[in-house]
Tab-separated table of C-alpha atoms and ligand atoms in Angstrom:
chain	number	residue	atom	x	y	z
A	1	MET	CA	-92.709	-31.788	-89.257
A	2	LYS	CA	-90.266	-34.226	-88.584
A	3	THR	CA	-87.497	-32.416	-87.164
A	4	LEU	CA	-84.591	-33.420	-85.609
A	5	VAL	CA	-83.030	-31.046	-83.183
A	6	THR	CA	-79.801	-30.874	-82.547
A	7	GLY	CA	-78.584	-29.779	-78.586
A	8	GLY	CA	-82.264	-29.923	-77.705
A	9	ALA	CA	-81.688	-31.628	-73.882
A	10	GLY	CA	-79.695	-27.991	-73.812
A	11	TYR	CA	-81.698	-24.871	-72.063
A	12	ILE	CA	-82.800	-23.192	-75.515
A	13	GLY	CA	-83.708	-26.395	-76.908
A	14	SER	CA	-85.604	-27.858	-74.708
A	15	HIS	CA	-87.321	-24.832	-74.307
A	16	THR	CA	-87.963	-24.937	-78.347
A	17	ALA	CA	-88.836	-28.821	-78.286
A	18	VAL	CA	-91.702	-28.151	-75.746
A	19	GLU	CA	-93.215	-25.347	-78.270
A	20	LEU	CA	-92.378	-27.541	-81.189
A	21	ILE	CA	-94.359	-30.679	-79.381
A	22	LEU	CA	-97.246	-28.637	-78.961
A	23	GLU	CA	-97.752	-27.134	-82.275
A	24	GLY	CA	-97.676	-31.149	-83.958
A	25	HIS	CA	-94.172	-31.373	-85.099
A	26	GLU	CA	-92.383	-34.571	-84.203
A	27	VAL	CA	-88.926	-34.122	-82.323
A	28	VAL	CA	-86.322	-36.461	-82.468
A	29	ILE	CA	-83.150	-34.717	-80.591
A	30	VAL	CA	-79.542	-35.789	-80.750
A	31	ASP	CA	-77.329	-34.582	-77.638
A	32	ASP	CA	-74.524	-35.726	-76.574
A	33	LEU	CA	-75.227	-34.747	-72.943
A	34	SER	CA	-71.752	-32.806	-72.340
A	35	ASN	CA	-73.859	-29.911	-71.128
A	36	ALA	CA	-77.321	-31.501	-70.346
A	37	LYS	CA	-79.288	-34.083	-68.419
A	38	ALA	CA	-80.986	-36.889	-70.055
A	39	SER	CA	-83.481	-36.808	-67.504
A	40	VAL	CA	-84.985	-33.491	-69.381
A	41	VAL	CA	-86.797	-35.325	-72.082
A	42	ASP	CA	-89.023	-37.043	-69.416
A	43	ARG	CA	-89.190	-33.522	-68.307
A	44	ILE	CA	-90.438	-32.291	-71.438
A	45	GLY	CA	-93.234	-35.407	-71.890
A	46	GLN	CA	-94.596	-34.210	-68.493
A	47	ILE	CA	-95.287	-31.077	-70.247
A	48	THR	CA	-96.587	-32.004	-73.985
A	49	GLY	CA	-97.965	-35.242	-73.170
A	50	VAL	CA	-94.995	-36.209	-75.902
A	51	THR	CA	-91.673	-37.579	-74.620
A	52	PRO	CA	-89.552	-36.798	-77.760
A	53	GLU	CA	-86.913	-39.595	-78.923
A	54	LEU	CA	-83.190	-38.944	-76.944
A	55	ILE	CA	-80.569	-40.186	-79.093
A	56	VAL	CA	-77.251	-39.801	-77.246
A	57	GLY	CA	-74.087	-38.898	-79.410
A	58	ASP	CA	-71.877	-36.194	-80.484
A	59	ILE	CA	-72.760	-34.130	-84.011
A	60	ARG	CA	-68.625	-34.218	-85.084
A	61	ASP	CA	-69.398	-38.362	-85.482
A	62	ARG	CA	-70.523	-38.464	-89.570
A	63	SER	CA	-71.568	-42.019	-88.746
A	64	PHE	CA	-73.609	-41.157	-85.852
A	65	LEU	CA	-75.462	-38.562	-87.714
A	66	ASP	CA	-76.093	-41.475	-90.481
A	67	THR	CA	-77.895	-43.435	-88.734
A	68	VAL	CA	-79.915	-40.879	-86.919
A	69	MET	CA	-80.181	-39.203	-90.712
A	70	GLY	CA	-80.521	-43.273	-91.977
A	71	SER	CA	-83.176	-44.039	-89.635
A	72	THR	CA	-86.055	-40.931	-90.018
A	73	ALA	CA	-86.735	-39.281	-93.106
A	74	PHE	CA	-86.549	-35.783	-91.048
A	75	ASP	CA	-87.915	-32.802	-93.014
A	76	ALA	CA	-86.168	-29.929	-91.031
A	77	VAL	CA	-83.283	-29.573	-88.731
A	78	MET	CA	-83.338	-27.192	-85.639
A	79	HIS	CA	-79.288	-27.084	-84.944
A	80	PHE	CA	-78.361	-25.555	-81.140
A	81	ALA	CA	-75.643	-28.055	-81.017
A	82	ALA	CA	-72.843	-25.769	-79.201
A	83	LEU	CA	-70.134	-24.946	-76.755
A	84	LYS	CA	-70.990	-21.430	-76.110
A	85	ALA	CA	-69.186	-19.556	-72.949
A	86	VAL	CA	-67.532	-17.063	-74.195
A	87	GLY	CA	-64.276	-17.129	-71.706
A	88	GLU	CA	-64.061	-20.922	-71.898
A	89	SER	CA	-63.597	-20.260	-75.671
A	90	VAL	CA	-60.338	-17.612	-75.346
A	91	ARG	CA	-58.669	-19.991	-73.001
A	92	GLU	CA	-59.680	-22.560	-75.173
A	93	PRO	CA	-60.238	-21.980	-79.437
A	94	LEU	CA	-59.462	-25.054	-80.911
A	95	LYS	CA	-62.428	-26.893	-78.725
A	96	TYR	CA	-64.637	-23.993	-80.205
A	97	TRP	CA	-63.786	-24.323	-83.276
A	98	ASP	CA	-64.017	-28.290	-83.484
A	99	VAL	CA	-67.512	-28.392	-81.627
A	100	ASN	CA	-68.922	-25.605	-83.171
A	101	VAL	CA	-67.494	-25.242	-86.279
A	102	SER	CA	-66.549	-28.965	-87.544
A	103	GLY	CA	-69.600	-30.220	-85.605
A	104	SER	CA	-71.605	-27.508	-87.673
A	105	LEU	CA	-69.766	-28.859	-90.915
A	106	ARG	CA	-70.350	-32.694	-90.175
A	107	LEU	CA	-73.829	-31.981	-89.823
A	108	ILE	CA	-74.311	-29.792	-92.777
A	109	GLU	CA	-72.657	-32.770	-94.998
A	110	ALA	CA	-74.706	-34.944	-93.267
A	111	MET	CA	-77.969	-32.942	-94.605
A	112	VAL	CA	-76.952	-33.045	-97.851
A	113	ASP	CA	-75.846	-36.792	-98.028
A	114	HIS	CA	-79.372	-37.488	-96.482
A	115	GLY	CA	-82.157	-34.919	-98.750
A	116	ILE	CA	-82.373	-32.766	-95.749
A	117	GLU	CA	-82.956	-29.071	-96.224
A	118	ARG	CA	-84.295	-26.887	-94.078
A	119	ILE	CA	-82.279	-25.908	-91.204
A	120	VAL	CA	-82.618	-23.525	-88.386
A	121	PHE	CA	-79.020	-22.229	-86.763
A	122	SER	CA	-79.291	-20.765	-83.301
A	123	SER	CA	-76.927	-17.566	-84.148
A	124	SER	CA	-75.939	-14.994	-82.031
A	125	ALA	CA	-76.794	-10.575	-81.127
A	126	THR	CA	-72.495	-11.317	-80.884
A	127	VAL	CA	-71.905	-10.732	-84.440
A	128	TYR	CA	-72.704	-6.947	-84.782
A	129	GLY	CA	-69.929	-6.544	-82.011
A	130	ASP	CA	-69.921	-2.897	-80.376
A	131	PRO	CA	-72.274	-1.205	-82.985
A	132	GLU	CA	-72.415	2.390	-83.695
A	133	VAL	CA	-76.110	2.469	-83.493
A	134	VAL	CA	-78.608	0.280	-81.216
A	135	PRO	CA	-80.989	-1.196	-81.999
A	136	VAL	CA	-79.554	-3.446	-84.531
A	137	SER	CA	-80.999	-4.851	-86.851
A	138	GLU	CA	-80.658	-7.447	-90.198
A	139	ASP	CA	-78.950	-4.979	-91.976
A	140	THR	CA	-76.611	-3.691	-89.632
A	141	PRO	CA	-73.247	-4.741	-90.927
A	142	VAL	CA	-71.684	-7.390	-89.145
A	143	ARG	CA	-68.816	-7.022	-86.828
A	144	PRO	CA	-65.034	-8.729	-86.227
A	145	PRO	CA	-65.902	-10.463	-83.543
A	146	SER	CA	-63.866	-10.131	-79.893
A	147	ASN	CA	-63.841	-13.851	-79.072
A	148	PRO	CA	-63.088	-17.016	-80.469
A	149	TYR	CA	-66.961	-17.985	-79.952
A	150	GLY	CA	-68.254	-15.307	-81.969
A	151	TRP	CA	-66.263	-15.984	-84.477
A	152	THR	CA	-67.615	-19.504	-84.659
A	153	LYS	CA	-70.961	-18.268	-84.511
A	154	LEU	CA	-69.911	-15.776	-88.408
A	155	VAL	CA	-68.400	-18.605	-89.347
A	156	ILE	CA	-71.312	-21.284	-89.418
A	157	GLU	CA	-73.899	-18.386	-91.311
A	158	GLN	CA	-71.420	-17.728	-93.695
A	159	MET	CA	-71.316	-21.379	-94.138
A	160	LEU	CA	-74.748	-21.807	-94.820
A	161	THR	CA	-75.028	-18.709	-96.445
A	162	ASP	CA	-72.595	-20.484	-98.760
A	163	THR	CA	-74.789	-23.708	-99.396
A	164	SER	CA	-77.624	-21.742	-99.638
A	165	VAL	CA	-76.303	-20.410	-102.914
A	166	ALA	CA	-74.974	-24.087	-104.287
A	167	HIS	CA	-78.531	-25.365	-103.365
A	168	PRO	CA	-81.075	-23.556	-104.370
A	169	SER	CA	-83.652	-25.510	-103.400
A	170	TRP	CA	-82.572	-25.080	-99.669
A	171	ALA	CA	-84.173	-23.254	-96.816
A	172	VAL	CA	-81.904	-21.594	-93.820
A	173	ALA	CA	-83.002	-19.112	-90.885
A	174	LEU	CA	-80.155	-17.622	-88.735
A	175	LEU	CA	-81.801	-16.447	-85.847
A	176	ARG	CA	-79.628	-13.965	-84.114
A	177	TYR	CA	-80.271	-14.487	-80.812
A	178	PHE	CA	-80.081	-11.581	-77.990
A	179	ASN	CA	-79.790	-12.303	-74.176
A	180	PRO	CA	-82.226	-15.391	-73.484
A	181	ILE	CA	-83.578	-15.217	-69.680
A	182	GLY	CA	-86.413	-16.988	-67.661
A	183	ALA	CA	-87.649	-20.739	-67.881
A	184	HIS	CA	-90.680	-22.420	-68.609
A	185	ASP	CA	-93.705	-21.750	-66.968
A	186	SER	CA	-94.191	-25.325	-65.279
A	187	GLY	CA	-91.050	-25.170	-63.205
A	188	LEU	CA	-89.956	-27.960	-65.257
A	189	ILE	CA	-87.260	-26.988	-67.234
A	190	GLY	CA	-84.820	-23.322	-67.305
A	191	GLU	CA	-80.935	-22.497	-67.330
A	192	ASP	CA	-78.975	-25.236	-65.292
A	193	PRO	CA	-75.709	-24.013	-65.034
A	194	ASN	CA	-72.553	-26.842	-64.036
A	195	ASP	CA	-70.326	-24.743	-63.265
A	196	GLU	CA	-70.276	-20.436	-62.281
A	197	PRO	CA	-72.175	-19.398	-64.267
A	198	ASN	CA	-70.785	-16.284	-66.768
A	199	ASN	CA	-74.103	-14.493	-67.454
A	200	LEU	CA	-75.955	-12.298	-65.449
A	201	MET	CA	-79.533	-13.923	-65.093
A	202	PRO	CA	-78.597	-17.127	-64.128
A	203	TYR	CA	-75.915	-15.410	-61.610
A	204	ILE	CA	-78.327	-13.483	-59.892
A	205	ALA	CA	-80.455	-16.243	-59.834
A	206	GLN	CA	-78.091	-18.156	-57.570
A	207	VAL	CA	-76.458	-15.345	-55.449
A	208	ALA	CA	-80.208	-15.216	-54.481
A	209	SER	CA	-80.763	-18.370	-52.941
A	210	GLU	CA	-77.507	-18.019	-51.618
A	211	LYS	CA	-75.439	-20.107	-53.541
A	212	LEU	CA	-72.983	-17.314	-54.649
A	213	PRO	CA	-72.281	-15.190	-51.870
A	214	GLU	CA	-72.662	-11.587	-54.300
A	215	LEU	CA	-72.588	-10.515	-57.707
A	216	SER	CA	-69.735	-8.255	-59.354
A	217	VAL	CA	-71.173	-5.619	-61.342
A	218	PHE	CA	-69.071	-5.636	-64.423
A	219	GLY	CA	-68.507	-1.420	-64.614
A	220	ASP	CA	-70.728	1.570	-63.332
A	221	ASP	CA	-68.788	4.062	-65.824
A	222	TYR	CA	-70.618	3.312	-69.477
A	223	PRO	CA	-72.249	6.051	-70.987
A	224	THR	CA	-75.593	4.291	-70.571
A	225	ARG	CA	-78.432	6.003	-68.257
A	226	ASP	CA	-77.339	4.400	-65.043
A	227	GLY	CA	-73.349	3.435	-65.969
A	228	THR	CA	-74.047	-0.370	-66.355
A	229	GLY	CA	-74.682	-2.295	-69.679
A	230	ILE	CA	-77.727	-3.017	-71.408
A	231	ARG	CA	-78.452	-5.532	-73.059
A	232	ASP	CA	-82.541	-6.933	-74.825
A	233	TYR	CA	-83.086	-9.476	-71.981
A	234	ILE	CA	-85.656	-11.980	-74.229
A	235	HIS	CA	-88.073	-14.939	-72.381
A	236	VAL	CA	-86.363	-17.991	-73.405
A	237	VAL	CA	-90.317	-19.160	-74.532
A	238	ASP	CA	-90.592	-16.173	-76.349
A	239	LEU	CA	-87.769	-17.099	-78.051
A	240	ALA	CA	-89.047	-20.486	-78.459
A	241	LYS	CA	-91.932	-19.480	-80.408
A	242	GLY	CA	-89.921	-17.550	-83.179
A	243	HIS	CA	-87.744	-20.726	-83.750
A	244	THR	CA	-91.482	-22.782	-84.454
A	245	ALA	CA	-92.135	-18.999	-86.370
A	246	ALA	CA	-89.234	-19.658	-88.007
A	247	LEU	CA	-89.616	-23.554	-89.127
A	248	ALA	CA	-92.927	-22.780	-90.831
A	249	ARG	CA	-91.486	-19.394	-93.009
A	250	LEU	CA	-89.147	-22.810	-94.227
A	251	ALA	CA	-91.793	-24.770	-94.983
A	252	GLU	CA	-93.329	-22.191	-96.960
A	253	GLY	CA	-90.605	-22.485	-100.212
A	254	PRO	CA	-86.652	-22.320	-100.354
A	255	GLY	CA	-84.399	-19.258	-99.319
A	256	ARG	CA	-81.678	-17.704	-96.808
A	257	TRP	CA	-83.531	-15.320	-94.139
A	258	VAL	CA	-81.516	-13.659	-90.904
A	259	TYR	CA	-83.801	-12.997	-87.954
A	260	ASN	CA	-83.390	-11.049	-84.831
A	261	LEU	CA	-85.093	-12.392	-81.838
A	262	GLY	CA	-84.601	-10.226	-79.326
A	263	THR	CA	-87.981	-7.766	-77.391
A	264	GLY	CA	-86.619	-4.236	-78.825
A	265	ARG	CA	-86.685	-2.951	-75.218
A	266	GLY	CA	-82.653	-2.533	-73.244
A	267	THR	CA	-82.454	-3.205	-69.838
A	268	THR	CA	-79.524	-2.429	-67.296
A	269	VAL	CA	-77.479	-4.170	-65.034
A	270	LEU	CA	-79.238	-2.435	-62.173
A	271	GLU	CA	-82.405	-2.221	-63.370
A	272	LEU	CA	-82.051	-6.294	-63.955
A	273	ILE	CA	-80.644	-6.769	-60.412
A	274	ASP	CA	-84.160	-4.086	-58.897
A	275	ALA	CA	-86.334	-6.270	-61.285
A	276	PHE	CA	-85.188	-9.559	-59.971
A	277	GLU	CA	-85.343	-8.633	-56.402
A	278	ALA	CA	-89.102	-7.510	-56.908
A	279	ALA	CA	-90.654	-10.176	-58.243
A	280	SER	CA	-88.215	-12.740	-55.462
A	281	GLY	CA	-88.439	-10.786	-52.629
A	282	VAL	CA	-85.034	-11.202	-51.908
A	283	LYS	CA	-82.341	-8.758	-51.714
A	284	VAL	CA	-79.608	-9.690	-54.450
A	285	PRO	CA	-76.288	-8.450	-53.302
A	286	TYR	CA	-73.699	-6.642	-54.972
A	287	ARG	CA	-70.315	-4.977	-55.522
A	288	ILE	CA	-69.640	-2.560	-58.363
A	289	VAL	CA	-66.030	-3.831	-59.982
A	290	GLY	CA	-64.592	-3.480	-63.219
A	291	ARG	CA	-65.017	-3.081	-66.200
A	292	ARG	CA	-65.365	-6.984	-68.083
A	293	PRO	CA	-63.216	-7.120	-71.399
A	294	GLY	CA	-64.775	-7.330	-74.578
A	295	ASP	CA	-68.264	-6.059	-73.033
A	296	VAL	CA	-70.706	-3.497	-74.830
A	297	ALA	CA	-72.316	-0.509	-73.880
A	298	GLU	CA	-75.583	-1.456	-75.139
A	299	LEU	CA	-76.927	-4.015	-77.536
A	300	TRP	CA	-80.630	-4.528	-78.168
A	301	ALA	CA	-82.354	-5.398	-81.353
A	302	ASP	CA	-84.632	-4.048	-83.768
A	303	PRO	CA	-86.777	-6.930	-84.269
A	304	SER	CA	-89.440	-5.920	-86.406
A	305	ARG	CA	-88.451	-8.054	-89.169
A	306	ALA	CA	-89.634	-11.088	-87.476
A	307	GLU	CA	-92.742	-9.518	-87.000
A	308	ARG	CA	-93.393	-8.231	-90.045
A	309	GLU	CA	-92.614	-11.149	-92.011
A	310	LEU	CA	-92.729	-14.220	-89.444
A	311	GLY	CA	-96.012	-13.133	-87.123
A	312	TRP	CA	-93.777	-12.567	-84.565
A	313	LYS	CA	-93.191	-10.765	-81.670
A	314	ALA	CA	-91.686	-11.332	-78.116
A	315	THR	CA	-95.088	-11.398	-75.473
A	316	ARG	CA	-93.236	-11.763	-71.914
A	317	ASP	CA	-91.966	-9.098	-70.139
A	318	ILE	CA	-89.196	-8.644	-67.775
A	319	GLU	CA	-91.206	-9.590	-64.753
A	320	GLN	CA	-92.183	-12.258	-65.860
A	321	MET	CA	-88.461	-13.263	-66.973
A	322	CYS	CA	-87.792	-12.392	-63.380
A	323	VAL	CA	-90.578	-14.860	-61.749
A	324	ASP	CA	-90.254	-17.591	-64.000
A	325	THR	CA	-86.392	-17.685	-63.414
A	326	TRP	CA	-86.681	-17.435	-59.882
A	327	ARG	CA	-89.817	-20.212	-59.904
A	328	TRP	CA	-87.509	-22.873	-61.260
A	329	GLN	CA	-84.213	-21.900	-58.892
A	330	GLN	CA	-86.517	-22.639	-56.814
A	331	HIS	CA	-87.490	-26.060	-58.164
A	332	ALA	CA	-84.217	-26.421	-59.883
A	333	THR	CA	-81.955	-28.004	-56.759
A	334	GLY	CA	-85.116	-30.611	-55.989
A	335	LEU	CA	-84.854	-31.460	-59.255
A	336	GLU	CA	-80.701	-32.144	-59.313
A	337	GLY	CA	-80.732	-35.783	-58.928
B	401	NAD	P1	-76.857	-24.779	-73.688
B	401	NAD	O1	-75.356	-25.790	-73.463
B	401	NAD	O2	-77.683	-25.379	-72.419
B	401	NAD	O3	-77.357	-25.873	-74.900
B	401	NAD	C1	-76.368	-26.828	-75.864
B	401	NAD	C2	-76.445	-28.505	-76.266
B	401	NAD	O4	-75.629	-29.004	-76.942
B	401	NAD	C3	-76.310	-28.785	-74.251
B	401	NAD	O5	-77.420	-30.080	-74.146
B	401	NAD	C4	-75.298	-29.604	-75.421
B	401	NAD	O6	-75.187	-30.795	-74.443
B	401	NAD	C5	-75.172	-29.713	-76.507
B	401	NAD	N1	-73.729	-30.601	-77.144
B	401	NAD	C6	-72.629	-29.767	-77.354
B	401	NAD	N2	-71.992	-30.204	-77.861
B	401	NAD	C7	-72.689	-30.856	-78.622
B	401	NAD	C8	-72.040	-31.679	-79.543
B	401	NAD	N3	-70.540	-31.910	-79.949
B	401	NAD	N4	-72.588	-32.859	-80.030
B	401	NAD	C9	-74.145	-33.231	-79.466
B	401	NAD	N5	-74.335	-32.107	-78.653
B	401	NAD	C10	-73.726	-30.827	-78.227
B	401	NAD	O7	-76.682	-23.847	-74.346
B	401	NAD	P2	-77.810	-22.915	-74.517
B	401	NAD	O8	-78.174	-21.714	-74.059
B	401	NAD	O9	-79.450	-24.055	-75.040
B	401	NAD	O10	-77.809	-22.772	-76.599
B	401	NAD	C11	-78.939	-23.222	-77.846
B	401	NAD	C12	-77.628	-22.530	-79.008
B	401	NAD	O11	-77.911	-21.237	-79.037
B	401	NAD	C13	-75.847	-22.571	-78.682
B	401	NAD	O12	-75.537	-22.769	-80.036
B	401	NAD	C14	-75.720	-21.061	-78.470
B	401	NAD	O13	-74.915	-20.903	-79.090
B	401	NAD	C15	-76.630	-20.272	-78.592
B	401	NAD	N6	-76.712	-18.892	-78.712
B	401	NAD	C16	-77.092	-19.326	-77.163
B	401	NAD	C17	-76.823	-17.549	-76.242
B	401	NAD	C18	-77.354	-17.907	-75.033
B	401	NAD	O14	-77.098	-16.409	-74.023
B	401	NAD	N7	-77.706	-18.529	-74.311
B	401	NAD	C19	-76.714	-16.583	-76.486
B	401	NAD	C20	-76.519	-16.842	-78.219
B	401	NAD	C21	-76.684	-17.960	-79.037
B	402	UFG	N1	-72.699	-8.927	-66.215
B	402	UFG	C1	-72.274	-7.964	-64.781
B	402	UFG	N2	-71.810	-9.145	-63.773
B	402	UFG	C2	-71.909	-10.626	-64.347
B	402	UFG	C3	-72.061	-11.068	-65.325
B	402	UFG	C4	-72.408	-10.163	-66.243
B	402	UFG	O1	-72.453	-7.578	-64.403
B	402	UFG	O2	-71.285	-10.845	-63.288
B	402	UFG	C5	-73.241	-7.441	-66.827
B	402	UFG	C6	-72.063	-7.486	-67.948
B	402	UFG	O3	-71.024	-6.839	-67.975
B	402	UFG	C7	-73.423	-7.192	-69.369
B	402	UFG	C8	-74.414	-7.616	-68.848
B	402	UFG	O4	-74.507	-8.288	-67.334
B	402	UFG	O5	-73.414	-5.695	-69.603
B	402	UFG	C9	-75.554	-8.980	-69.838
B	402	UFG	O6	-73.810	-10.276	-69.638
B	402	UFG	P1	-74.469	-11.283	-69.713
B	402	UFG	O7	-72.416	-12.404	-69.790
B	402	UFG	O8	-74.976	-11.855	-69.148
B	402	UFG	O9	-74.491	-11.120	-71.601
B	402	UFG	P2	-73.468	-10.591	-72.834
B	402	UFG	O10	-74.244	-10.150	-73.265
B	402	UFG	O11	-72.590	-10.570	-72.184
B	402	UFG	O12	-73.381	-11.955	-73.628
B	402	UFG	C10	-74.337	-13.088	-74.136
B	402	UFG	C11	-74.047	-14.015	-74.229
B	402	UFG	C12	-72.971	-14.658	-75.732
B	402	UFG	C13	-73.896	-14.113	-76.910
B	402	UFG	C14	-74.648	-12.365	-76.806
B	402	UFG	C15	-75.242	-11.818	-77.707
B	402	UFG	O13	-73.887	-14.868	-73.228
B	402	UFG	O14	-73.321	-16.075	-75.886
B	402	UFG	O15	-74.898	-12.460	-75.010
B	402	UFG	O16	-75.887	-10.248	-77.712
B	402	UFG	F1	-73.268	-13.982	-77.433
């Protein structure tokens, strides 16, 4: 299928572009490069043998979208483009409502006008908030998010749900990601935060490579097996394969589906540090500090619906996630510039 990938130069989008190309889809990337480098597209080409077209522009710009969608008859859109830093969204909420919500609104309007009726959307497990029971299935009620970023994901899910009701020929997949980590095993693409990382795995990797002095572990007094937070870490390549599986589902006919993309296994912060040290052979100095506001004790997925309906299952374990992150971290410095 001819697939427009918004945010396709970013972390998850670039890995998904690789899997799409390897499965024979034609990929065009739209990205404003606000959190990515154009050279990523060449590296996608190195991995797959096909360099996708990159069109640099902003999804909030409707005339830009009209030009892109007017030039090619796309079969589907994969929508990754967004801002994603939870803390920043608290400090600058309107920026998040603008890029994430207005950007998605412009994109969906343009899809309606250009007759593109299939979309895969990057949602987040953050829509489950602090659930009463884990693991969470797609039937677990969503909760009012604790930050503006989470609200934007919930609102866009609703926008797409409403659109699928008003346009019954549409096919919509809302993919709720758990905690994507790891990198492509070529070492050519991975997560490359410009600023100090917000998330645990890139922070660990930067401490291991001595870019940062020490990791702060946010709380060891949670009601978990070692007192630290539990999350469902998923290898980004498994996550990317979940997208191609969802696209295949959309090709079967119209409807609206929600899928958890996780492994179904929870890992504590201390367990992830241990696994990274074992995989890299490098010590990760850390210090226990107070809890981070808004964090939940534990969140992991029941991913059985995706396995049942998409035939998709995450196969890469924590060790693989750490090995691939470390390989990428060591290569990333050399690839900069
Ligand atoms: P990323 O920042 O690496 O990728 C997002 C891409 O979108 C970047 O390349 C950026 O340049 C681009 N972009 C941003 N604003 C744009 C705009 N206005 N117009 C065009 N392009 C724009 O982030 P990621 O981790 O790859 O996340 C991809 C998607 O997955 C996002 O929607 C994010 O909210 C969602 N998500 C991520 C996580 C995670 O932990 N990484 C978890 C759940 C959901
Ligand atoms: N943590 C630390 N130290 C750090 C960073 C994180 O101890 O420097 C801990 C957190 O307290 C938490 C765990 O590591 O227990 C994971 O934290 P992340 O920031 O890596 O991930 P979150 O689960 O908080 O959030 C992520 C994404 C969100 C997304 C959410 C969905 O950042 O965008 O997963 O579950 F919404």
